[in-house]
PDB file of C-alpha atoms in Angstrom:
ATOM      1  CA  MET M   1      11.461 -19.729  -6.998  1.00  0.00           C
ATOM      2  CA  LEU M   2       9.691 -16.749  -8.005  1.00  0.00           C
ATOM      3  CA  VAL M   3       6.009 -15.968  -7.343  1.00  0.00           C
ATOM      4  CA  LYS M   4       3.798 -14.553  -9.904  1.00  0.00           C
ATOM      5  CA  SER M   5       3.086 -10.926  -8.666  1.00  0.00           C
ATOM      6  CA  ILE M   6       4.074  -9.185  -5.248  1.00  0.00           C
ATOM      7  CA  VAL M   7       1.739  -6.830  -3.515  1.00  0.00           C
ATOM      8  CA  LEU M   8       2.645  -4.595  -0.833  1.00  0.00           C
ATOM      9  CA  VAL M   9       0.249  -3.513   1.796  1.00  0.00           C
ATOM     10  CA  GLY M  10       0.188  -1.599   5.198  1.00  0.00           C
ATOM     11  CA  PRO M  11      -0.289   1.570   6.627  1.00  0.00           C
ATOM     12  CA  MET M  12       0.434   5.180   4.983  1.00  0.00           C
ATOM     13  CA  GLY M  13       4.241   5.867   5.429  1.00  0.00           C
ATOM     14  CA  VAL M  14       5.468   2.457   6.211  1.00  0.00           C
ATOM     15  CA  GLY M  15       7.461   2.695   2.795  1.00  0.00           C
ATOM     16  CA  LYS M  16       5.523   0.726   0.287  1.00  0.00           C
ATOM     17  CA  SER M  17       6.421   3.101  -2.653  1.00  0.00           C
ATOM     18  CA  THR M  18      10.271   3.409  -1.776  1.00  0.00           C
ATOM     19  CA  ILE M  19      10.341  -0.334  -0.836  1.00  0.00           C
ATOM     20  CA  GLY M  20       8.314  -1.616  -4.186  1.00  0.00           C
ATOM     21  CA  ARG M  21      10.611   0.395  -6.385  1.00  0.00           C
ATOM     22  CA  LEU M  22      13.519  -1.085  -5.038  1.00  0.00           C
ATOM     23  CA  LEU M  23      12.170  -4.642  -5.098  1.00  0.00           C
ATOM     24  CA  ALA M  24      10.987  -4.647  -8.390  1.00  0.00           C
ATOM     25  CA  SER M  25      14.405  -3.031  -9.512  1.00  0.00           C
ATOM     26  CA  SER M  26      16.040  -5.779  -7.636  1.00  0.00           C
ATOM     27  CA  LEU M  27      13.532  -8.689  -9.369  1.00  0.00           C
ATOM     28  CA  ARG M  28      13.851  -6.762 -12.754  1.00  0.00           C
ATOM     29  CA  ARG M  29       9.872  -6.619 -12.720  1.00  0.00           C
ATOM     30  CA  ASP M  30       7.710  -3.602 -13.688  1.00  0.00           C
ATOM     31  CA  PHE M  31       6.372  -1.397 -10.550  1.00  0.00           C
ATOM     32  CA  TYR M  32       3.111   0.045 -10.204  1.00  0.00           C
ATOM     33  CA  ASP M  33       1.776   2.267  -7.302  1.00  0.00           C
ATOM     34  CA  THR M  34      -2.066   2.352  -7.340  1.00  0.00           C
ATOM     35  CA  ASP M  35      -2.182   6.048  -5.856  1.00  0.00           C
ATOM     36  CA  LYS M  36       0.174   7.398  -8.555  1.00  0.00           C
ATOM     37  CA  LEU M  37      -2.126   5.008 -11.155  1.00  0.00           C
ATOM     38  CA  ILE M  38      -5.311   7.139 -10.027  1.00  0.00           C
ATOM     39  CA  GLU M  39      -3.533  10.535  -9.675  1.00  0.00           C
ATOM     40  CA  ASP M  40      -2.201  10.211 -13.375  1.00  0.00           C
ATOM     41  CA  ARG M  41      -5.551   9.068 -14.650  1.00  0.00           C
ATOM     42  CA  ALA M  42      -7.917  11.248 -12.599  1.00  0.00           C
ATOM     43  CA  GLY M  43      -4.882  14.100 -13.435  1.00  0.00           C
ATOM     44  CA  ALA M  44      -5.750  15.505  -9.969  1.00  0.00           C
ATOM     45  CA  ASP M  45      -4.435  14.377  -6.769  1.00  0.00           C
ATOM     46  CA  ILE M  46      -5.865  12.293  -4.055  1.00  0.00           C
ATOM     47  CA  SER M  47      -6.927  15.226  -1.778  1.00  0.00           C
ATOM     48  CA  TRP M  48      -8.857  16.706  -4.670  1.00  0.00           C
ATOM     49  CA  ILE M  49     -10.644  13.152  -5.572  1.00  0.00           C
ATOM     50  CA  PHE M  50     -11.528  12.732  -1.955  1.00  0.00           C
ATOM     51  CA  ASP M  51     -12.821  16.426  -1.996  1.00  0.00           C
ATOM     52  CA  ILE M  52     -14.879  16.027  -5.030  1.00  0.00           C
ATOM     53  CA  GLU M  53     -15.980  12.409  -5.133  1.00  0.00           C
ATOM     54  CA  GLY M  54     -15.347  11.510  -1.171  1.00  0.00           C
ATOM     55  CA  GLU M  55     -13.721   8.467   0.210  1.00  0.00           C
ATOM     56  CA  GLN M  56     -16.069   6.180  -1.571  1.00  0.00           C
ATOM     57  CA  GLY M  57     -15.331   7.740  -5.128  1.00  0.00           C
ATOM     58  CA  PHE M  58     -11.915   7.524  -4.375  1.00  0.00           C
ATOM     59  CA  ARG M  59     -12.428   3.700  -2.945  1.00  0.00           C
ATOM     60  CA  GLN M  60     -14.290   2.932  -6.219  1.00  0.00           C
ATOM     61  CA  ARG M  61     -11.267   4.148  -8.643  1.00  0.00           C
ATOM     62  CA  GLU M  62      -8.793   2.112  -6.072  1.00  0.00           C
ATOM     63  CA  ASN M  63     -11.000  -1.005  -6.620  1.00  0.00           C
ATOM     64  CA  ASN M  64     -10.870  -0.646 -10.599  1.00  0.00           C
ATOM     65  CA  THR M  65      -7.353   0.077 -10.617  1.00  0.00           C
ATOM     66  CA  LEU M  66      -6.485  -2.918  -8.261  1.00  0.00           C
ATOM     67  CA  SER M  67      -8.730  -5.061 -10.822  1.00  0.00           C
ATOM     68  CA  GLU M  68      -6.727  -4.047 -13.846  1.00  0.00           C
ATOM     69  CA  LEU M  69      -3.353  -4.683 -12.446  1.00  0.00           C
ATOM     70  CA  CYS M  70      -4.515  -8.248 -11.128  1.00  0.00           C
ATOM     71  CA  GLN M  71      -5.268  -8.829 -15.016  1.00  0.00           C
ATOM     72  CA  GLN M  72      -1.282  -8.720 -15.304  1.00  0.00           C
ATOM     73  CA  ASP M  73       1.685 -11.315 -14.235  1.00  0.00           C
ATOM     74  CA  ASP M  74       4.957 -10.506 -12.776  1.00  0.00           C
ATOM     75  CA  LEU M  75       4.497  -7.208 -11.243  1.00  0.00           C
ATOM     76  CA  VAL M  76       5.545  -5.334  -7.877  1.00  0.00           C
ATOM     77  CA  ILE M  77       2.638  -3.211  -6.728  1.00  0.00           C
ATOM     78  CA  ALA M  78       2.198  -0.714  -3.824  1.00  0.00           C
ATOM     79  CA  THR M  79      -1.248  -0.472  -2.684  1.00  0.00           C
ATOM     80  CA  GLY M  80      -2.527   2.497  -1.035  1.00  0.00           C
ATOM     81  CA  GLY M  81      -2.883   2.270   2.795  1.00  0.00           C
ATOM     82  CA  GLY M  82      -6.729   1.949   2.676  1.00  0.00           C
ATOM     83  CA  ILE M  83      -6.861  -0.864  -0.291  1.00  0.00           C
ATOM     84  CA  VAL M  84      -7.938  -3.539   2.148  1.00  0.00           C
ATOM     85  CA  VAL M  85     -11.075  -1.703   3.548  1.00  0.00           C
ATOM     86  CA  ARG M  86     -13.190  -2.960   0.787  1.00  0.00           C
ATOM     87  CA  GLU M  87     -14.231  -6.753   1.039  1.00  0.00           C
ATOM     88  CA  ASP M  88     -13.721  -7.073  -2.822  1.00  0.00           C
ATOM     89  CA  ASN M  89     -10.461  -5.967  -2.581  1.00  0.00           C
ATOM     90  CA  ARG M  90      -9.476  -8.379  -0.140  1.00  0.00           C
ATOM     91  CA  LYS M  91     -10.913 -11.092  -2.179  1.00  0.00           C
ATOM     92  CA  LEU M  92      -8.680  -9.738  -5.148  1.00  0.00           C
ATOM     93  CA  LEU M  93      -5.711  -9.685  -2.992  1.00  0.00           C
ATOM     94  CA  ASN M  94      -6.126 -13.128  -1.588  1.00  0.00           C
ATOM     95  CA  LYS M  95      -6.388 -14.666  -5.198  1.00  0.00           C
ATOM     96  CA  TYR M  96      -3.696 -12.682  -6.678  1.00  0.00           C
ATOM     97  CA  GLY M  97      -0.073 -12.908  -6.323  1.00  0.00           C
ATOM     98  CA  ARG M  98       2.065 -12.858  -2.964  1.00  0.00           C
ATOM     99  CA  VAL M  99       0.950 -10.217  -0.540  1.00  0.00           C
ATOM    100  CA  VAL M 100       3.343  -8.682   1.896  1.00  0.00           C
ATOM    101  CA  TYR M 101       2.392  -6.609   4.844  1.00  0.00           C
ATOM    102  CA  LEU M 102       4.819  -3.823   5.745  1.00  0.00           C
ATOM    103  CA  THR M 103       4.589  -2.783   9.269  1.00  0.00           C
ATOM    104  CA  ALA M 104       5.955  -0.311  11.501  1.00  0.00           C
ATOM    105  CA  SER M 105       5.591   1.599  14.726  1.00  0.00           C
ATOM    106  CA  ILE M 106       3.398   4.216  15.429  1.00  0.00           C
ATOM    107  CA  SER M 107       6.251   6.515  16.216  1.00  0.00           C
ATOM    108  CA  GLN M 108       7.881   5.677  12.584  1.00  0.00           C
ATOM    109  CA  LEU M 109       4.369   6.306  11.221  1.00  0.00           C
ATOM    110  CA  VAL M 110       3.770   9.588  12.691  1.00  0.00           C
ATOM    111  CA  ARG M 111       7.373  10.816  11.792  1.00  0.00           C
ATOM    112  CA  ARG M 112       7.364   9.627   8.226  1.00  0.00           C
ATOM    113  CA  THR M 113       3.707  11.571   7.796  1.00  0.00           C
ATOM    114  CA  ASP M 114       4.615  14.342   9.873  1.00  0.00           C
ATOM    115  CA  LYS M 115       4.994  17.075   7.000  1.00  0.00           C
ATOM    116  CA  ASP M 116       2.950  15.168   4.536  1.00  0.00           C
ATOM    117  CA  LYS M 117      -0.091  17.373   3.116  1.00  0.00           C
ATOM    118  CA  LYS M 118      -1.060  15.169   0.578  1.00  0.00           C
ATOM    119  CA  ARG M 119      -2.913  12.564   2.585  1.00  0.00           C
ATOM    120  CA  PRO M 120      -6.405  13.363   3.280  1.00  0.00           C
ATOM    121  CA  LEU M 121      -7.062  11.274   6.104  1.00  0.00           C
ATOM    122  CA  LEU M 122      -4.517  12.793   8.108  1.00  0.00           C
ATOM    123  CA  GLN M 123      -5.775  16.518   7.584  1.00  0.00           C
ATOM    124  CA  VAL M 124      -7.269  16.492  11.101  1.00  0.00           C
ATOM    125  CA  ASP M 125      -6.318  18.218  14.352  1.00  0.00           C
ATOM    126  CA  ASP M 126      -4.265  15.042  15.993  1.00  0.00           C
ATOM    127  CA  PRO M 127      -2.678  12.867  13.042  1.00  0.00           C
ATOM    128  CA  LYS M 128      -1.400  10.711  15.340  1.00  0.00           C
ATOM    129  CA  GLN M 129      -4.292   9.531  17.058  1.00  0.00           C
ATOM    130  CA  LYS M 130      -5.976   9.211  13.638  1.00  0.00           C
ATOM    131  CA  ILE M 131      -2.789   6.862  12.458  1.00  0.00           C
ATOM    132  CA  ILE M 132      -3.868   4.919  15.964  1.00  0.00           C
ATOM    133  CA  GLU M 133      -7.270   4.548  15.103  1.00  0.00           C
ATOM    134  CA  LEU M 134      -6.744   3.367  11.063  1.00  0.00           C
ATOM    135  CA  LEU M 135      -3.949   1.094  12.073  1.00  0.00           C
ATOM    136  CA  GLU M 136      -6.342  -0.514  15.039  1.00  0.00           C
ATOM    137  CA  SER M 137      -9.248  -0.761  12.564  1.00  0.00           C
ATOM    138  CA  ARG M 138      -7.235  -2.117   9.545  1.00  0.00           C
ATOM    139  CA  ASP M 139      -4.387  -4.372  11.069  1.00  0.00           C
ATOM    140  CA  PRO M 140      -6.535  -7.203  11.190  1.00  0.00           C
ATOM    141  CA  LEU M 141      -7.374  -6.678   7.523  1.00  0.00           C
ATOM    142  CA  TYR M 142      -3.710  -6.474   6.408  1.00  0.00           C
ATOM    143  CA  ARG M 143      -2.856  -9.540   8.282  1.00  0.00           C
ATOM    144  CA  GLU M 144      -5.999 -11.342   6.596  1.00  0.00           C
ATOM    145  CA  VAL M 145      -4.567 -10.909   3.133  1.00  0.00           C
ATOM    146  CA  ALA M 146      -1.066 -10.905   3.793  1.00  0.00           C
ATOM    147  CA  ASP M 147       1.027 -13.989   2.864  1.00  0.00           C
ATOM    148  CA  LEU M 148       4.379 -12.612   4.859  1.00  0.00           C
ATOM    149  CA  VAL M 149       4.586  -9.938   7.512  1.00  0.00           C
ATOM    150  CA  ILE M 150       7.753  -7.665   7.457  1.00  0.00           C
ATOM    151  CA  GLU M 151       8.632  -5.057  10.247  1.00  0.00           C
ATOM    152  CA  THR M 152      10.186  -2.161   8.823  1.00  0.00           C
ATOM    153  CA  ASP M 153      11.238  -0.366  11.839  1.00  0.00           C
ATOM    154  CA  GLY M 154      15.143   0.094  12.126  1.00  0.00           C
ATOM    155  CA  LYS M 155      15.704  -0.896   8.608  1.00  0.00           C
ATOM    156  CA  THR M 156      16.346   1.264   5.516  1.00  0.00           C
ATOM    157  CA  PRO M 157      14.136   1.063   2.534  1.00  0.00           C
ATOM    158  CA  LYS M 158      17.001  -1.174   0.825  1.00  0.00           C
ATOM    159  CA  GLN M 159      17.393  -3.579   3.553  1.00  0.00           C
ATOM    160  CA  VAL M 160      13.904  -4.332   3.831  1.00  0.00           C
ATOM    161  CA  ALA M 161      13.443  -4.531  -0.063  1.00  0.00           C
ATOM    162  CA  ASP M 162      16.870  -6.987  -0.266  1.00  0.00           C
ATOM    163  CA  SER M 163      15.633  -9.192   2.519  1.00  0.00           C
ATOM    164  CA  LEU M 164      12.132  -9.533   0.821  1.00  0.00           C
ATOM    165  CA  ALA M 165      13.799 -10.326  -2.419  1.00  0.00           C
ATOM    166  CA  GLU M 166      16.145 -13.125  -1.006  1.00  0.00           C
ATOM    167  CA  GLN M 167      12.821 -14.589   0.754  1.00  0.00           C
ATOM    168  CA  LEU M 168      10.902 -14.321  -2.242  1.00  0.00           C
ATOM    169  CA  GLN M 169      13.352 -16.259  -4.217  1.00  0.00           C
ATOM    170  CA  SER M 170      13.846 -18.830  -1.859  1.00  0.00           C
TER     171      SER M 170
END
């Protein structure tokens, strides 16, 4: 039996967008990426939003986008890595659909974000340390909202999406 909507949460670089697209295709559902929606609506990238509005401004946009998506059914949604930092977002996630926490090792996250200059929180002297700090503070929040936890290390995005589709349809 399929659940209403599926929301992917987890740290930046874990593959939420890629896995989400594949999962949505497999389940024949519409796919939304909250970060992409925010950028499209703002007409600017997330780094610009952070520069102009600060993290709080971005988090408010994120909350508005999530609230809107939660009004729809049968979606696959990939969220930004920090969506869980706001309590009101966690409450929305707990009420809405099925939440899947995608996890990965620190080394995989560092490798996957190494060359990415579009992640404002990683534009620091020691991105690996920043990933460690973010994961330490956010892991309990991801687990708080998760119905299912999936480890992605050593698996291709397609393997993760196929496994997840199987689990959600059984």
